[in-house]
Amino acid sequence: MAFKDKIKELRLARNLTQEEVARGTGLSASSVGMYEQGRRKPSFEVLEAFADFFNVDMNTLTAKDQGYYNDPEIAAMAEELRTNPKMRILFDASKDLNKQDIDFAINMIKELKKKEGIDD
């Protein structure tokens, strides 16, 4: 999802106006509108302001479509890889995998841990 779509989605999900986002980010309402329309590219400082205002990681605002992130089930699996300390190392390796590949890897790791008597 493009930056312009992401900030609009975040704004609408919170039932905010462009003016409210502008006040919260220190930008003008017209600037917020231009960012939402893709007529302006955000600087690092603007990305930071939006990330702080919406309480999200800057990567959330800038991430391009990464294949599996488009599917909520796959995104949840990737999140498990990202947040589970015992599987974290696989997160970066899983970036270009599809759902079946990620599921296979997670299940294989779980089975190997069971075999070795290691709890998740």
XYZ file of N, CA and C in Angstrom:
360
model
N 0.851 -1.180 0.000
C 0.000 0.000 0.000
C 0.893 1.237 0.000
N 0.571 2.171 -0.832
C 1.353 3.407 -0.950
C 1.146 4.294 0.281
N 2.114 5.155 0.535
C 2.050 6.085 1.663
C 0.732 6.855 1.669
N 0.350 7.391 0.509
C -0.867 8.204 0.428
C -2.087 7.413 0.859
N -2.145 6.151 0.477
C -3.285 5.301 0.847
C -3.242 4.929 2.323
N -2.041 4.697 2.825
C -1.897 4.289 4.225
C -2.328 5.399 5.178
N -1.881 6.635 4.915
C -2.263 7.702 5.853
C -3.760 8.010 5.763
N -4.320 7.894 4.578
C -5.767 8.099 4.463
C -6.518 6.992 5.196
N -6.059 5.756 5.044
C -6.680 4.629 5.738
C -6.611 4.823 7.255
N -5.444 5.229 7.758
C -5.284 5.459 9.198
C -6.197 6.587 9.678
N -6.297 7.649 8.889
C -7.154 8.781 9.261
C -8.615 8.360 9.307
N -9.074 7.677 8.279
C -10.478 7.274 8.214
C -10.820 6.226 9.273
N -9.888 5.335 9.562
C -10.116 4.313 10.586
C -10.322 4.936 11.965
N -9.768 6.125 12.146
C -9.900 6.825 13.436
C -10.969 7.921 13.382
N -11.701 7.971 12.260
C -12.760 8.974 12.072
C -12.245 10.397 12.282
N -11.100 10.687 11.695
C -10.500 12.015 11.821
C -10.641 12.784 10.516
N -10.687 14.089 10.641
C -10.675 14.947 9.457
C -9.223 15.267 9.108
N -9.021 15.782 7.917
C -7.674 16.212 7.544
C -7.214 17.344 8.453
N -8.137 18.171 8.885
C -7.786 19.274 9.795
C -7.280 18.737 11.132
N -7.920 17.694 11.637
C -7.485 17.114 12.913
C -6.091 16.487 12.783
N -5.863 15.815 11.669
C -4.541 15.237 11.426
C -3.513 16.360 11.295
N -3.892 17.427 10.621
C -2.990 18.570 10.452
C -2.590 19.144 11.811
N -3.556 19.345 12.680
C -3.249 19.866 14.021
C -2.319 18.929 14.780
N -2.565 17.641 14.656
C -1.766 16.656 15.384
C -0.368 16.457 14.834
N -0.171 16.771 13.569
C 1.140 16.567 12.950
C 1.926 17.856 12.776
N 1.253 18.990 12.959
C 1.922 20.270 12.757
C 1.968 20.683 11.297
N 1.184 20.021 10.467
C 1.110 20.351 9.049
C -0.164 21.149 8.789
N -0.282 21.674 7.599
C -1.534 22.336 7.226
C -2.493 21.282 6.688
N -3.783 21.580 6.738
C -4.784 20.657 6.214
C -4.574 20.437 4.721
N -4.177 21.480 4.013
C -3.943 21.324 2.570
C -2.745 20.401 2.316
N -1.738 20.459 3.180
C -0.590 19.553 3.035
C -1.017 18.107 3.264
N -1.826 17.887 4.299
C -2.327 16.529 4.565
C -3.080 16.028 3.338
N -3.918 16.876 2.756
C -4.660 16.509 1.557
C -3.740 16.168 0.395
N -2.685 16.949 0.232
C -1.741 16.675 -0.863
C -1.004 15.355 -0.649
N -0.649 15.049 0.606
C -0.009 13.762 0.890
C -0.975 12.621 0.601
N -2.237 12.787 0.984
C -3.236 11.744 0.738
C -3.506 11.549 -0.758
N -3.345 12.583 -1.535
C -3.572 12.495 -2.975
C -2.310 12.062 -3.722
N -1.205 11.955 -3.016
C 0.054 11.567 -3.651
C 0.684 12.691 -4.446
N 0.242 13.908 -4.181
C 0.781 15.061 -4.912
C 2.043 15.609 -4.267
N 2.380 15.073 -3.112
C 3.573 15.509 -2.395
C 4.238 14.280 -1.783
N 5.552 14.204 -1.874
C 6.320 13.106 -1.280
C 6.782 13.529 0.113
N 6.613 12.657 1.104
C 6.977 13.040 2.475
C 8.479 13.027 2.720
N 8.932 13.999 3.469
C 10.320 14.003 3.943
C 10.392 13.085 5.166
N 11.591 12.847 5.645
C 11.765 12.041 6.849
C 10.994 12.654 8.017
N 11.065 13.978 8.146
C 10.398 14.663 9.248
C 8.881 14.513 9.161
N 8.344 14.578 7.956
C 6.895 14.408 7.768
C 6.489 12.971 8.088
N 7.286 12.008 7.630
C 7.005 10.604 7.970
C 6.985 10.418 9.483
N 7.957 11.032 10.132
C 8.048 10.950 11.589
C 6.822 11.561 12.257
N 6.369 12.689 11.744
C 5.189 13.356 12.314
C 3.941 12.488 12.168
N 3.749 11.902 10.995
C 2.601 11.016 10.788
C 2.714 9.765 11.661
N 3.898 9.180 11.732
C 4.093 7.975 12.542
C 3.807 8.271 14.016
N 4.306 9.382 14.507
C 4.046 9.760 15.903
C 2.559 10.006 16.137
N 1.940 10.735 15.228
C 0.523 11.061 15.391
C -0.350 9.806 15.393
N -0.097 8.896 14.453
C -0.914 7.688 14.353
C -0.401 6.554 15.240
N 0.721 6.804 15.925
C 1.321 5.820 16.821
C 1.626 4.511 16.088
N 2.298 4.639 14.943
C 2.717 3.483 14.154
C 4.199 3.615 13.839
N 4.808 2.521 13.491
C 6.196 2.505 13.066
C 6.295 3.174 11.697
N 7.388 3.876 11.445
C 7.552 4.525 10.145
C 7.537 3.516 9.008
N 7.996 2.301 9.268
C 7.953 1.266 8.235
C 6.522 0.943 7.821
N 5.591 1.089 8.741
C 4.184 0.866 8.419
C 3.727 1.846 7.350
N 4.244 3.057 7.412
C 3.851 4.092 6.455
C 4.556 3.966 5.113
N 5.733 3.380 5.103
C 6.536 3.376 3.882
C 6.642 2.019 3.210
N 6.173 0.969 3.873
C 6.326 -0.375 3.310
C 5.568 -0.497 1.999
N 6.254 -0.982 1.024
C 5.624 -1.289 -0.261
C 4.911 -2.623 -0.111
N 4.044 -2.942 -1.049
C 3.390 -4.243 -1.014
C 4.465 -5.318 -1.036
N 4.422 -6.200 -0.065
C 5.445 -7.227 0.073
C 4.881 -8.625 -0.175
N 3.856 -8.747 -0.979
C 3.299 -10.061 -1.256
C 2.455 -10.557 -0.110
N 3.066 -11.247 0.821
C 2.295 -11.868 1.890
C 1.642 -10.869 2.843
N 2.078 -9.642 2.892
C 1.440 -8.664 3.769
C 0.047 -8.274 3.288
N -0.280 -8.549 2.043
C -1.601 -8.210 1.524
C -2.687 -9.143 2.048
N -2.329 -10.335 2.457
C -3.263 -11.331 2.971
C -3.195 -11.297 4.501
N -4.311 -11.020 5.180
C -4.283 -10.913 6.645
C -3.760 -12.169 7.341
N -4.091 -13.335 6.824
C -3.613 -14.573 7.439
C -2.096 -14.690 7.318
N -1.572 -14.332 6.166
C -0.127 -14.385 5.963
C 0.562 -13.305 6.787
N -0.049 -12.141 6.870
C 0.515 -11.069 7.697
C 0.609 -11.506 9.149
N -0.411 -12.223 9.635
C -0.382 -12.719 11.016
C 0.747 -13.727 11.211
N 0.955 -14.559 10.204
C 2.052 -15.535 10.289
C 3.400 -14.824 10.300
N 3.539 -13.833 9.444
C 4.782 -13.069 9.406
C 5.007 -12.345 10.724
N 3.931 -11.848 11.313
C 4.037 -11.171 12.607
C 4.523 -12.135 13.684
N 4.059 -13.378 13.626
C 4.549 -14.378 14.584
C 6.048 -14.596 14.410
N 6.483 -14.686 13.167
C 7.916 -14.829 12.916
C 8.693 -13.621 13.420
N 8.104 -12.435 13.258
C 8.786 -11.201 13.648
C 8.863 -11.042 15.158
N 7.799 -11.418 15.870
C 7.724 -11.119 17.302
C 8.128 -12.266 18.215
N 8.099 -13.490 17.718
C 8.473 -14.630 18.544
C 10.001 -14.723 18.572
N 10.611 -14.486 19.735
C 12.075 -14.471 19.803
C 12.723 -15.768 19.313
N 12.016 -16.871 19.445
C 12.586 -18.150 19.020
C 12.494 -18.352 17.506
N 11.719 -17.519 16.834
C 11.574 -17.629 15.383
C 12.031 -16.369 14.665
N 12.485 -15.375 15.409
C 12.821 -14.065 14.852
C 13.810 -14.139 13.684
N 14.768 -15.002 13.779
C 15.789 -15.082 12.736
C 15.185 -15.430 11.374
N 14.038 -16.084 11.386
C 13.398 -16.468 10.132
C 12.616 -15.328 9.489
N 12.352 -14.273 10.241
C 11.520 -13.193 9.706
C 12.101 -12.606 8.428
N 13.352 -12.215 8.474
C 13.954 -11.627 7.282
C 14.036 -12.625 6.137
N 14.297 -13.877 6.465
C 14.386 -14.910 5.429
C 13.025 -15.179 4.792
N 11.946 -14.891 5.506
C 10.601 -15.193 5.003
C 10.020 -14.096 4.120
N 10.726 -13.011 3.959
C 10.206 -11.835 3.264
C 9.573 -12.141 1.908
N 10.178 -12.996 1.126
C 9.678 -13.250 -0.225
C 8.944 -14.587 -0.363
N 8.617 -15.217 0.747
C 7.937 -16.508 0.687
C 6.428 -16.330 0.590
N 5.760 -17.363 0.094
C 4.297 -17.321 0.066
C 3.746 -17.958 1.342
N 2.433 -17.944 1.473
C 1.776 -18.439 2.687
C 2.145 -19.892 2.987
N 2.104 -20.736 1.966
C 2.390 -22.153 2.182
C 3.823 -22.370 2.662
N 4.757 -21.624 2.114
C 6.156 -21.747 2.528
C 6.344 -21.306 3.974
N 5.725 -20.201 4.349
C 5.844 -19.704 5.721
C 5.209 -20.689 6.693
N 4.011 -21.171 6.339
C 3.306 -22.135 7.187
C 4.154 -23.397 7.362
N 4.734 -23.883 6.273
C 5.589 -25.060 6.325
C 6.767 -24.837 7.279
N 7.423 -23.689 7.158
C 8.584 -23.382 8.006
C 8.192 -23.304 9.480
N 7.089 -22.628 9.781
C 6.643 -22.511 11.176
C 6.322 -23.881 11.747
N 5.563 -24.682 10.999
C 5.189 -26.014 11.486
C 6.409 -26.922 11.648
N 7.367 -26.811 10.734
C 8.571 -27.624 10.847
C 9.339 -27.268 12.123
N 9.464 -25.995 12.387
C 10.172 -25.560 13.596
C 9.453 -26.048 14.845
N 8.134 -25.923 14.860
C 7.352 -26.385 16.019
C 7.511 -27.886 16.224
N 7.472 -28.654 15.143
C 7.632 -30.110 15.247
C 9.029 -30.483 15.729
N 10.036 -29.791 15.215
C 11.399 -30.063 15.671
C 11.556 -29.749 17.157
N 10.942 -28.668 17.606
C 11.025 -28.310 19.032
C 10.303 -29.330 19.888
N 9.144 -29.818 19.420
C 8.430 -30.860 20.159
C 9.294 -32.108 20.277
N 9.921 -32.484 19.166
C 10.777 -33.671 19.132
C 11.911 -33.553 20.130
N 12.441 -32.350 20.269
C 13.554 -32.103 21.185
C 13.076 -31.779 22.599
N 11.745 -31.710 22.798
C 11.196 -31.402 24.118
C 11.339 -29.947 24.513
N 11.387 -29.071 23.513
C 11.519 -27.628 23.778
C 10.161 -26.971 23.627
N 9.750 -26.234 24.661
C 8.458 -25.524 24.608
C 8.616 -24.217 23.864
N 7.520 -23.785 23.203
C 7.517 -22.477 22.528
C 7.457 -21.369 23.523
